[in-house]
Amino acid sequence: MSPQAVTILGSTGSIGKSTLDVIKQHPQRFSVFAITANTQVELLLEQITLFSPRYAVMASTRCAEQLDKNVRELGLETQVLAGADGLATVSSHDAVDVVMAAIVGAAGLLPTLAAAKAGKKILLANKEALVMAGQLFMDTVRDHDAELLPIDSEHNAVFQCIHGSRSDSLSDLGINKITLTASGGPFRQTPIAQLRDVTPEMACAHPNWSMGRKISVDSASMLNKGLELIEACWLFSASPEQVDTVIHPQSIVHALVSYIDGSVLAHLGNPDMRVPIAAAMSWPKRITSGVKSLDLVELAQLDFSKPDLERFPCLQLSMDAMTAGGVATVVLNAANEVAVEAFLQKKIRFTDIPILLEELLGKSVNKNLASIGAVLEQDQLARAAAQQWVFDRSGAGL
Ligand code: NAD
Ligand code: MG
């Protein structure tokens, strides 16, 4: 059997690098067809020399020119493409079997949709695509016979617990409830009064997972769990009431599925994204991931508790946005992307993130979004409003 051709959208990121690591362990099963990055020329060039993909794409045209020059100087055969067209080309190319969607944020939506329209097997890490355009995205997957496999560890865990079953409703599968676990991030026990003074470095120092900066801040605010709740509703046809969140500081149990007969199936594993990546890449078979198995005796103890919504207001805001539907989740995502970037640049405080989200969600007029064009328009409007908010706030000093 010839190896499956894989496109990795966002190959220079945390998920992208873990995906390449799994591929490297199984050269007879997978070959790298294309890799992409935003602006990291040097790292993409290094990946080109290691994996000899047919294409490499840079979202930035200026960086693509630089990469192309470097590739030609080294006499490599990889073709360099640029921009949104380049990303769509490598997501939908006839020769591609699998697309790993690992671009962070709204930038991942269009290339991931291109893969869905081309009927590809999509490994979805880019949860923001589902938060922005859940219904349209799921419809596109169904209409074009694409295959969608979740990479987010909790959703991959649920997928494994239900053996990849699909249904229009959770209850058709005899399921009462899905429980997503959350570590609680670096500020699980920080006195609430101190949260206003935490720094980006503190927010990005996640106790269990090594991740990109945006998702690290989202984990610290627990907006990440909110995005995951929305993601779970779309992936598993669940209502927000059917998805529960539990704090589990060890990040060993990733999700649990409760059946009507009282059975509860859980997925356990060490917190390393190569586990869900390998499971999705080989599904329904199994391959090694490079991650060692669990030693329960060494772990000795697993703890669970209810999330504190006063400490983590972003969680409640996400649940409300999912219940409202339509524009609300687009606003939630766009406002959060702007807020996180502003926090990382030290323009606003960590505690400003939920204030900004709440204010923009309160002002948004809800309606259904019938096209991707309408989603992108609302995304732009919400970003502009959020940027104005940041400008006003940071202008007034921290
Ligand atoms: P990261 O910041 O480490 O990497 C992001 C990748 O996207 C990079 O390759 C970057 O070049 C590319 N990129 C950024 N902006 C872009 C743009 N405008 N256009 C094109 N490409 C762009 O992020 P990550 O931690 O790997 O996360 C990627 C996605 O996976 C996110 O949606 C995140 O929520 C999700 N996810 C990550 C983890 C994790 O452990 N890191 C776990 C679950 C889900
Ligand atoms: Mg997750």
GROMACS .gro file of C-alpha atoms and ligand atoms in nm:
model
  443
    1MET     CA    1   0.000   0.000   0.000
    2SER     CA    2   0.138   0.343  -0.090
    3PRO     CA    3   0.173   0.594   0.194
    4GLN     CA    4  -0.111   0.838   0.258
    5ALA     CA    5  -0.031   1.190   0.140
    6VAL     CA    6  -0.071   1.441   0.422
    7THR     CA    7  -0.105   1.820   0.411
    8ILE     CA    8  -0.027   1.989   0.742
    9LEU     CA    9  -0.182   2.333   0.772
   10GLY     CA   10   0.023   2.509   1.040
   11SER     CA   11   0.320   2.270   1.038
   12THR     CA   12   0.543   2.507   1.237
   13GLY     CA   13   0.306   2.518   1.534
   14SER     CA   14   0.283   2.294   1.834
   15ILE     CA   15   0.030   2.055   1.676
   16GLY     CA   16   0.206   2.074   1.338
   17LYS     CA   17   0.539   1.969   1.490
   18SER     CA   18   0.378   1.684   1.684
   19THR     CA   19   0.214   1.564   1.361
   20LEU     CA   20   0.547   1.562   1.180
   21ASP     CA   21   0.694   1.368   1.472
   22VAL     CA   22   0.428   1.096   1.435
   23ILE     CA   23   0.476   1.087   1.055
   24LYS     CA   24   0.853   1.052   1.102
   25GLN     CA   25   0.789   0.735   1.305
   26HIS     CA   26   0.579   0.582   1.022
   27PRO     CA   27   0.740   0.668   0.688
   28GLN     CA   28   0.584   0.362   0.523
   29ARG     CA   29   0.232   0.480   0.615
   30PHE     CA   30   0.246   0.856   0.561
   31SER     CA   31   0.423   1.097   0.332
   32VAL     CA   32   0.423   1.475   0.369
   33PHE     CA   33   0.255   1.632   0.066
   34ALA     CA   34   0.248   1.993   0.187
   35ILE     CA   35   0.342   2.200   0.490
   36THR     CA   36   0.238   2.556   0.568
   37ALA     CA   37   0.320   2.845   0.799
   38ASN     CA   38   0.237   3.206   0.851
   39THR     CA   39   0.576   3.379   0.880
   40GLN     CA   40   0.830   3.127   1.016
   41VAL     CA   41   1.060   3.100   0.713
   42GLU     CA   42   1.355   2.931   0.884
   43LEU     CA   43   1.154   2.659   1.054
   44LEU     CA   44   0.954   2.584   0.739
   45LEU     CA   45   1.279   2.557   0.542
   46GLU     CA   46   1.414   2.315   0.801
   47GLN     CA   47   1.096   2.106   0.770
   48ILE     CA   48   1.129   2.111   0.390
   49THR     CA   49   1.481   1.972   0.408
   50LEU     CA   50   1.368   1.697   0.647
   51PHE     CA   51   1.043   1.591   0.476
   52SER     CA   52   1.082   1.695   0.108
   53PRO     CA   53   0.715   1.790   0.059
   54ARG     CA   54   0.581   1.864  -0.289
   55TYR     CA   55   0.454   2.205  -0.170
   56ALA     CA   56   0.527   2.454   0.105
   57VAL     CA   57   0.294   2.747   0.159
   58MET     CA   58   0.346   3.070   0.346
   59ALA     CA   59   0.043   3.284   0.429
   60SER     CA   60   0.263   3.592   0.406
   61THR     CA   61   0.362   3.671   0.044
   62ARG     CA   62   0.680   3.847   0.155
   63CYS     CA   63   0.787   3.540   0.354
   64ALA     CA   64   0.697   3.312   0.062
   65GLU     CA   65   0.935   3.508  -0.161
   66GLN     CA   66   1.213   3.470   0.094
   67LEU     CA   67   1.144   3.097   0.134
   68ASP     CA   68   1.133   3.044  -0.241
   69LYS     CA   69   1.474   3.209  -0.273
   70ASN     CA   70   1.618   2.987   0.002
   71VAL     CA   71   1.466   2.671  -0.146
   72ARG     CA   72   1.614   2.745  -0.489
   73GLU     CA   73   1.955   2.829  -0.343
   74LEU     CA   74   1.960   2.488  -0.177
   75GLY     CA   75   1.850   2.317  -0.502
   76LEU     CA   76   1.541   2.165  -0.337
   77GLU     CA   77   1.243   2.056  -0.544
   78THR     CA   78   0.962   2.178  -0.317
   79GLN     CA   79   0.732   2.429  -0.483
   80VAL     CA   80   0.658   2.739  -0.274
   81LEU     CA   81   0.309   2.891  -0.283
   82ALA     CA   82   0.168   3.196  -0.107
   83GLY     CA   83  -0.143   3.331   0.057
   84ALA     CA   84  -0.500   3.208   0.085
   85ASP     CA   85  -0.496   3.056  -0.266
   86GLY     CA   86  -0.186   2.856  -0.185
   87LEU     CA   87  -0.343   2.723   0.135
   88ALA     CA   88  -0.662   2.625  -0.049
   89THR     CA   89  -0.457   2.453  -0.322
   90VAL     CA   90  -0.274   2.222  -0.082
   91SER     CA   91  -0.590   2.150   0.122
   92SER     CA   92  -0.793   2.040  -0.177
   93HIS     CA   93  -0.531   1.897  -0.417
   94ASP     CA   94  -0.634   1.568  -0.584
   95ALA     CA   95  -0.319   1.396  -0.460
   96VAL     CA   96  -0.394   1.468  -0.092
   97ASP     CA   97  -0.552   1.203   0.131
   98VAL     CA   98  -0.539   1.366   0.474
   99VAL     CA   99  -0.541   1.729   0.589
  100MET     CA  100  -0.426   1.817   0.939
  101ALA     CA  101  -0.602   2.147   1.018
  102ALA     CA  102  -0.367   2.301   1.274
  103ILE     CA  103  -0.366   2.671   1.192
  104VAL     CA  104  -0.457   2.874   1.499
  105GLY     CA  105  -0.765   3.094   1.499
  106ALA     CA  106  -1.003   3.221   1.233
  107ALA     CA  107  -0.723   3.206   0.973
  108GLY     CA  108  -0.777   2.830   0.963
  109LEU     CA  109  -1.141   2.845   0.857
  110LEU     CA  110  -1.112   2.885   0.479
  111PRO     CA  111  -0.833   2.633   0.415
  112THR     CA  112  -1.011   2.378   0.636
  113LEU     CA  113  -1.336   2.438   0.450
  114ALA     CA  114  -1.150   2.391   0.121
  115ALA     CA  115  -1.046   2.046   0.246
  116ALA     CA  116  -1.407   1.968   0.341
  117LYS     CA  117  -1.533   2.075  -0.001
  118ALA     CA  118  -1.276   1.847  -0.163
  119GLY     CA  119  -1.404   1.553   0.047
  120LYS     CA  120  -1.078   1.499   0.235
  121LYS     CA  121  -1.010   1.317   0.558
  122ILE     CA  122  -0.975   1.615   0.794
  123LEU     CA  123  -0.796   1.595   1.127
  124LEU     CA  124  -0.938   1.897   1.306
  125ALA     CA  125  -0.727   2.077   1.565
  126ASN     CA  126  -0.846   2.424   1.459
  127LYS     CA  127  -1.148   2.441   1.694
  128GLU     CA  128  -1.207   2.806   1.604
  129ALA     CA  129  -1.337   2.696   1.260
  130LEU     CA  130  -1.624   2.510   1.427
  131VAL     CA  131  -1.689   2.786   1.679
  132MET     CA  132  -1.725   3.038   1.396
  133ALA     CA  133  -1.914   2.834   1.143
  134GLY     CA  134  -2.028   2.510   1.307
  135GLN     CA  135  -2.343   2.444   1.109
  136LEU     CA  136  -2.198   2.550   0.773
  137PHE     CA  137  -1.884   2.351   0.836
  138MET     CA  138  -2.066   2.033   0.940
  139ASP     CA  139  -2.301   2.067   0.640
  140THR     CA  140  -2.004   2.102   0.405
  141VAL     CA  141  -1.839   1.792   0.552
  142ARG     CA  142  -2.161   1.592   0.505
  143ASP     CA  143  -2.244   1.724   0.156
  144HIS     CA  144  -1.898   1.647   0.021
  145ASP     CA  145  -1.846   1.313   0.197
  146ALA     CA  146  -1.548   1.441   0.386
  147GLU     CA  147  -1.435   1.259   0.699
  148LEU     CA  148  -1.391   1.461   1.019
  149LEU     CA  149  -1.172   1.334   1.302
  150PRO     CA  150  -1.121   1.548   1.612
  151ILE     CA  151  -0.767   1.616   1.732
  152ASP     CA  152  -0.848   1.824   2.038
  153SER     CA  153  -0.758   1.574   2.311
  154GLU     CA  154  -1.099   1.583   2.482
  155HIS     CA  155  -1.293   1.543   2.158
  156ASN     CA  156  -1.061   1.277   2.030
  157ALA     CA  157  -1.118   1.100   2.363
  158VAL     CA  158  -1.498   1.116   2.317
  159PHE     CA  159  -1.460   0.998   1.958
  160GLN     CA  160  -1.263   0.696   2.080
  161CYS     CA  161  -1.514   0.622   2.360
  162ILE     CA  162  -1.803   0.618   2.110
  163HIS     CA  163  -1.598   0.425   1.851
  164GLY     CA  164  -1.649   0.701   1.597
  165SER     CA  165  -2.028   0.649   1.588
  166ARG     CA  166  -2.226   0.920   1.413
  167SER     CA  167  -2.580   1.022   1.485
  168ASP     CA  168  -2.812   1.323   1.458
  169SER     CA  169  -2.848   1.327   1.835
  170LEU     CA  170  -2.654   1.202   2.135
  171SER     CA  171  -2.958   1.021   2.276
  172ASP     CA  172  -2.978   0.803   1.962
  173LEU     CA  173  -2.648   0.657   2.079
  174GLY     CA  174  -2.784   0.597   2.429
  175ILE     CA  175  -2.570   0.877   2.567
  176ASN     CA  176  -2.686   1.112   2.843
  177LYS     CA  177  -2.387   1.333   2.876
  178ILE     CA  178  -2.036   1.408   2.760
  179THR     CA  179  -1.786   1.535   3.017
  180LEU     CA  180  -1.483   1.732   2.907
  181THR     CA  181  -1.206   1.762   3.159
  182ALA     CA  182  -1.004   2.080   3.210
  183SER     CA  183  -0.678   2.115   3.399
  184GLY     CA  184  -0.779   2.457   3.532
  185GLY     CA  185  -0.457   2.598   3.382
  186PRO     CA  186  -0.187   2.792   3.564
  187PHE     CA  187  -0.436   3.007   3.764
  188ARG     CA  188  -0.652   2.734   3.911
  189GLN     CA  189  -0.548   2.828   4.262
  190THR     CA  190  -0.423   3.184   4.221
  191PRO     CA  191  -0.613   3.419   4.455
  192ILE     CA  192  -0.878   3.585   4.236
  193ALA     CA  193  -0.764   3.934   4.342
  194GLN     CA  194  -0.419   3.861   4.191
  195LEU     CA  195  -0.550   3.767   3.847
  196ARG     CA  196  -0.552   4.129   3.729
  197ASP     CA  197  -0.172   4.142   3.761
  198VAL     CA  198  -0.074   3.812   3.594
  199THR     CA  199   0.168   3.840   3.301
  200PRO     CA  200   0.161   3.671   2.956
  201GLU     CA  201   0.458   3.457   3.067
  202MET     CA  202   0.261   3.332   3.368
  203ALA     CA  203  -0.046   3.265   3.153
  204CYS     CA  204   0.157   3.068   2.896
  205ALA     CA  205   0.323   2.847   3.158
  206HIS     CA  206   0.069   2.566   3.143
  207PRO     CA  207   0.123   2.303   3.413
  208ASN     CA  208   0.061   1.994   3.191
  209TRP     CA  209   0.055   2.078   2.818
  210SER     CA  210   0.307   2.246   2.592
  211MET     CA  211   0.104   2.451   2.341
  212GLY     CA  212   0.100   2.764   2.124
  213ARG     CA  213   0.060   3.098   2.304
  214LYS     CA  214  -0.299   3.168   2.201
  215ILE     CA  215  -0.441   2.836   2.326
  216SER     CA  216  -0.224   2.866   2.638
  217VAL     CA  217  -0.390   3.197   2.729
  218ASP     CA  218  -0.728   3.046   2.641
  219SER     CA  219  -0.653   2.761   2.881
  220ALA     CA  220  -0.559   3.005   3.154
  221SER     CA  221  -0.891   3.192   3.114
  222MET     CA  222  -1.080   2.865   3.048
  223LEU     CA  223  -1.220   3.024   2.734
  224ASN     CA  224  -1.052   2.723   2.572
  225LYS     CA  225  -1.296   2.493   2.752
  226GLY     CA  226  -1.578   2.719   2.638
  227LEU     CA  227  -1.463   2.689   2.275
  228GLU     CA  228  -1.436   2.314   2.330
  229LEU     CA  229  -1.790   2.295   2.465
  230ILE     CA  230  -1.911   2.461   2.142
  231GLU     CA  231  -1.685   2.232   1.939
  232ALA     CA  232  -1.831   1.926   2.116
  233CYS     CA  233  -2.188   2.037   2.044
  234TRP     CA  234  -2.115   2.050   1.671
  235LEU     CA  235  -1.899   1.738   1.649
  236PHE     CA  236  -2.132   1.513   1.845
  237SER     CA  237  -2.475   1.672   1.780
  238ALA     CA  238  -2.505   1.759   2.150
  239SER     CA  239  -2.695   2.042   2.315
  240PRO     CA  240  -2.496   2.268   2.553
  241GLU     CA  241  -2.680   2.106   2.848
  242GLN     CA  242  -2.545   1.766   2.744
  243VAL     CA  243  -2.182   1.879   2.771
  244ASP     CA  244  -2.032   1.909   3.115
  245THR     CA  245  -1.694   2.042   3.227
  246VAL     CA  246  -1.497   1.908   3.521
  247ILE     CA  247  -1.169   2.035   3.661
  248HIS     CA  248  -0.910   1.759   3.662
  249PRO     CA  249  -0.566   1.905   3.742
  250GLN     CA  250  -0.363   1.600   3.633
  251SER     CA  251  -0.492   1.601   3.268
  252ILE     CA  252  -0.490   1.220   3.255
  253VAL     CA  253  -0.861   1.156   3.196
  254HIS     CA  254  -0.943   1.359   2.883
  255ALA     CA  255  -1.317   1.301   2.855
  256LEU     CA  256  -1.597   1.075   2.977
  257VAL     CA  257  -1.913   0.954   2.804
  258SER     CA  258  -2.213   0.866   3.025
  259TYR     CA  259  -2.466   0.616   2.886
  260ILE     CA  260  -2.830   0.578   2.990
  261ASP     CA  261  -2.759   0.241   3.152
  262GLY     CA  262  -2.519   0.397   3.401
  263SER     CA  263  -2.201   0.299   3.216
  264VAL     CA  264  -1.938   0.568   3.195
  265LEU     CA  265  -1.654   0.526   2.945
  266ALA     CA  266  -1.345   0.737   2.991
  267HIS     CA  267  -1.029   0.793   2.789
  268LEU     CA  268  -0.699   0.813   2.976
  269GLY     CA  269  -0.353   0.892   2.855
  270ASN     CA  270  -0.047   1.099   2.925
  271PRO     CA  271  -0.094   1.465   2.826
  272ASP     CA  272   0.089   1.460   2.492
  273MET     CA  273  -0.091   1.557   2.169
  274ARG     CA  274   0.085   1.281   1.976
  275VAL     CA  275  -0.165   1.040   2.137
  276PRO     CA  276  -0.479   1.188   1.972
  277ILE     CA  277  -0.283   1.270   1.655
  278ALA     CA  278  -0.165   0.909   1.610
  279ALA     CA  279  -0.511   0.774   1.698
  280ALA     CA  280  -0.678   0.995   1.436
  281MET     CA  281  -0.415   0.937   1.168
  282SER     CA  282  -0.445   0.560   1.188
  283TRP     CA  283  -0.814   0.534   1.284
  284PRO     CA  284  -0.969   0.278   1.319
  285LYS     CA  285  -0.635   0.098   1.347
  286ARG     CA  286  -0.364   0.184   1.599
  287ILE     CA  287  -0.004   0.292   1.554
  288THR     CA  288   0.266   0.390   1.800
  289SER     CA  289   0.288   0.760   1.889
  290GLY     CA  290   0.614   0.778   2.079
  291VAL     CA  291   0.426   0.846   2.403
  292LYS     CA  292   0.472   0.613   2.697
  293SER     CA  293   0.175   0.440   2.852
  294LEU     CA  294   0.026   0.533   3.187
  295ASP     CA  295   0.149   0.404   3.516
  296LEU     CA  296  -0.155   0.425   3.746
  297VAL     CA  297   0.039   0.332   4.057
  298GLU     CA  298   0.289   0.608   3.991
  299LEU     CA  299  -0.002   0.851   3.939
  300ALA     CA  300  -0.171   0.721   4.255
  301GLN     CA  301  -0.440   0.987   4.255
  302LEU     CA  302  -0.676   1.161   4.014
  303ASP     CA  303  -0.877   1.464   4.134
  304PHE     CA  304  -1.200   1.615   4.003
  305SER     CA  305  -1.395   1.926   4.100
  306LYS     CA  306  -1.649   2.172   3.965
  307PRO     CA  307  -1.516   2.475   3.774
  308ASP     CA  308  -1.546   2.803   3.961
  309LEU     CA  309  -1.741   3.036   3.732
  310GLU     CA  310  -1.641   3.344   3.931
  311ARG     CA  311  -1.275   3.265   3.867
  312PHE     CA  312  -1.344   3.164   3.505
  313PRO     CA  313  -1.621   3.393   3.369
  314CYS     CA  314  -1.521   3.305   3.010
  315LEU     CA  315  -1.671   2.959   3.056
  316GLN     CA  316  -2.019   3.095   3.130
  317LEU     CA  317  -1.989   3.348   2.845
  318SER     CA  318  -1.913   3.062   2.603
  319MET     CA  319  -2.209   2.856   2.722
  320ASP     CA  320  -2.436   3.157   2.678
  321ALA     CA  321  -2.296   3.225   2.330
  322MET     CA  322  -2.356   2.865   2.222
  323THR     CA  323  -2.712   2.877   2.353
  324ALA     CA  324  -2.772   3.205   2.168
  325GLY     CA  325  -2.613   3.064   1.849
  326GLY     CA  326  -2.580   3.258   1.521
  327VAL     CA  327  -2.361   3.567   1.547
  328ALA     CA  328  -2.278   3.514   1.916
  329THR     CA  329  -2.012   3.247   1.874
  330VAL     CA  330  -1.849   3.442   1.589
  331VAL     CA  331  -1.829   3.747   1.816
  332LEU     CA  332  -1.700   3.535   2.105
  333ASN     CA  333  -1.419   3.396   1.893
  334ALA     CA  334  -1.320   3.719   1.716
  335ALA     CA  335  -1.330   3.930   2.032
  336ASN     CA  336  -1.125   3.667   2.213
  337GLU     CA  337  -0.857   3.653   1.942
  338VAL     CA  338  -0.816   4.030   1.961
  339ALA     CA  339  -0.824   4.027   2.342
  340VAL     CA  340  -0.563   3.751   2.373
  341GLU     CA  341  -0.328   3.923   2.130
  342ALA     CA  342  -0.372   4.252   2.319
  343PHE     CA  343  -0.300   4.073   2.649
  344LEU     CA  344   0.009   3.906   2.501
  345GLN     CA  345   0.127   4.250   2.387
  346LYS     CA  346   0.058   4.381   2.738
  347LYS     CA  347  -0.200   4.631   2.613
  348ILE     CA  348  -0.477   4.499   2.839
  349ARG     CA  349  -0.493   4.296   3.158
  350PHE     CA  350  -0.578   3.927   3.179
  351THR     CA  351  -0.898   4.020   3.363
  352ASP     CA  352  -0.996   4.254   3.077
  353ILE     CA  353  -1.048   3.951   2.848
  354PRO     CA  354  -1.391   3.849   2.987
  355ILE     CA  355  -1.494   4.215   3.026
  356LEU     CA  356  -1.428   4.274   2.655
  357LEU     CA  357  -1.610   3.954   2.556
  358GLU     CA  358  -1.911   4.033   2.768
  359GLU     CA  359  -1.938   4.386   2.637
  360LEU     CA  360  -1.921   4.283   2.271
  361LEU     CA  361  -2.156   3.989   2.318
  362GLY     CA  362  -2.402   4.221   2.490
  363LYS     CA  363  -2.393   4.464   2.197
  364SER     CA  364  -2.416   4.206   1.917
  365VAL     CA  365  -2.747   4.172   1.738
  366ASN     CA  366  -2.816   3.807   1.691
  367LYS     CA  367  -2.916   3.658   1.361
  368ASN     CA  368  -2.850   3.340   1.171
  369LEU     CA  369  -2.555   3.340   0.936
  370ALA     CA  370  -2.642   3.162   0.615
  371SER     CA  371  -2.309   3.181   0.432
  372ILE     CA  372  -1.938   3.181   0.501
  373GLY     CA  373  -1.931   3.534   0.357
  374ALA     CA  374  -2.174   3.644   0.629
  375VAL     CA  375  -1.962   3.471   0.897
  376LEU     CA  376  -1.646   3.644   0.778
  377GLU     CA  377  -1.822   3.980   0.766
  378GLN     CA  378  -1.938   3.944   1.128
  379ASP     CA  379  -1.590   3.827   1.224
  380GLN     CA  380  -1.440   4.146   1.076
  381LEU     CA  381  -1.699   4.369   1.244
  382ALA     CA  382  -1.638   4.208   1.583
  383ARG     CA  383  -1.260   4.239   1.541
  384ALA     CA  384  -1.287   4.607   1.457
  385ALA     CA  385  -1.509   4.668   1.761
  386ALA     CA  386  -1.273   4.470   1.984
  387GLN     CA  387  -0.970   4.660   1.855
  388GLN     CA  388  -1.146   4.988   1.929
  389TRP     CA  389  -1.220   4.863   2.280
  390VAL     CA  390  -0.854   4.771   2.331
  391PHE     CA  391  -0.745   5.107   2.194
  392ASP     CA  392  -0.977   5.293   2.431
  393ARG     CA  393  -0.872   5.077   2.726
  394SER     CA  394  -0.498   5.085   2.666
  395GLY     CA  395  -0.513   5.455   2.574
  396ALA     CA  396  -0.646   5.508   2.923
  397GLY     CA  397  -0.342   5.323   3.063
  398LEU     CA  398  -0.320   4.988   3.235
  399NAD     P1  399   0.068   2.746   1.733
  399NAD     O1  400   0.057   2.892   1.759
  399NAD     O2  401   0.176   2.670   1.797
  399NAD     O3  402   0.078   2.722   1.573
  399NAD     C1  403  -0.008   2.785   1.485
  399NAD     C2  404   0.027   2.751   1.341
  399NAD     O4  405  -0.062   2.828   1.256
  399NAD     C3  406   0.169   2.790   1.300
  399NAD     O5  407   0.218   2.697   1.207
  399NAD     C4  408   0.150   2.926   1.232
  399NAD     O6  409   0.250   2.954   1.135
  399NAD     C5  410   0.015   2.907   1.166
  399NAD     N1  411  -0.055   3.036   1.150
  399NAD     C6  412  -0.075   3.130   1.246
  399NAD     N2  413  -0.144   3.234   1.195
  399NAD     C7  414  -0.166   3.206   1.064
  399NAD     C8  415  -0.231   3.276   0.957
  399NAD     N3  416  -0.282   3.398   0.976
  399NAD     N4  417  -0.237   3.217   0.837
  399NAD     C9  418  -0.184   3.095   0.817
  399NAD     N5  419  -0.120   3.023   0.913
  399NAD    C10  420  -0.113   3.078   1.036
  399NAD     O7  421  -0.076   2.682   1.768
  399NAD     P2  422  -0.108   2.536   1.822
  399NAD     O8  423  -0.095   2.533   1.969
  399NAD     O9  424  -0.036   2.433   1.740
  399NAD    O10  425  -0.265   2.529   1.791
  399NAD    C11  426  -0.314   2.511   1.660
  399NAD    C12  427  -0.462   2.482   1.667
  399NAD    O11  428  -0.481   2.358   1.734
  399NAD    C13  429  -0.543   2.586   1.747
  399NAD    O12  430  -0.668   2.601   1.688
  399NAD    C14  431  -0.556   2.521   1.883
  399NAD    O13  432  -0.673   2.563   1.951
  399NAD    C15  433  -0.566   2.375   1.846
  399NAD     N6  434  -0.523   2.284   1.953
  399NAD    C16  435  -0.395   2.288   1.997
  399NAD    C17  436  -0.354   2.203   2.100
  399NAD    C18  437  -0.211   2.204   2.148
  399NAD    O14  438  -0.177   2.120   2.232
  399NAD     N7  439  -0.124   2.291   2.100
  399NAD    C19  440  -0.446   2.115   2.158
  399NAD    C20  441  -0.575   2.114   2.109
  399NAD    C21  442  -0.614   2.198   2.007
  400MG      MG  443  -0.837   2.044   2.434
   0.00000   0.00000   0.00000
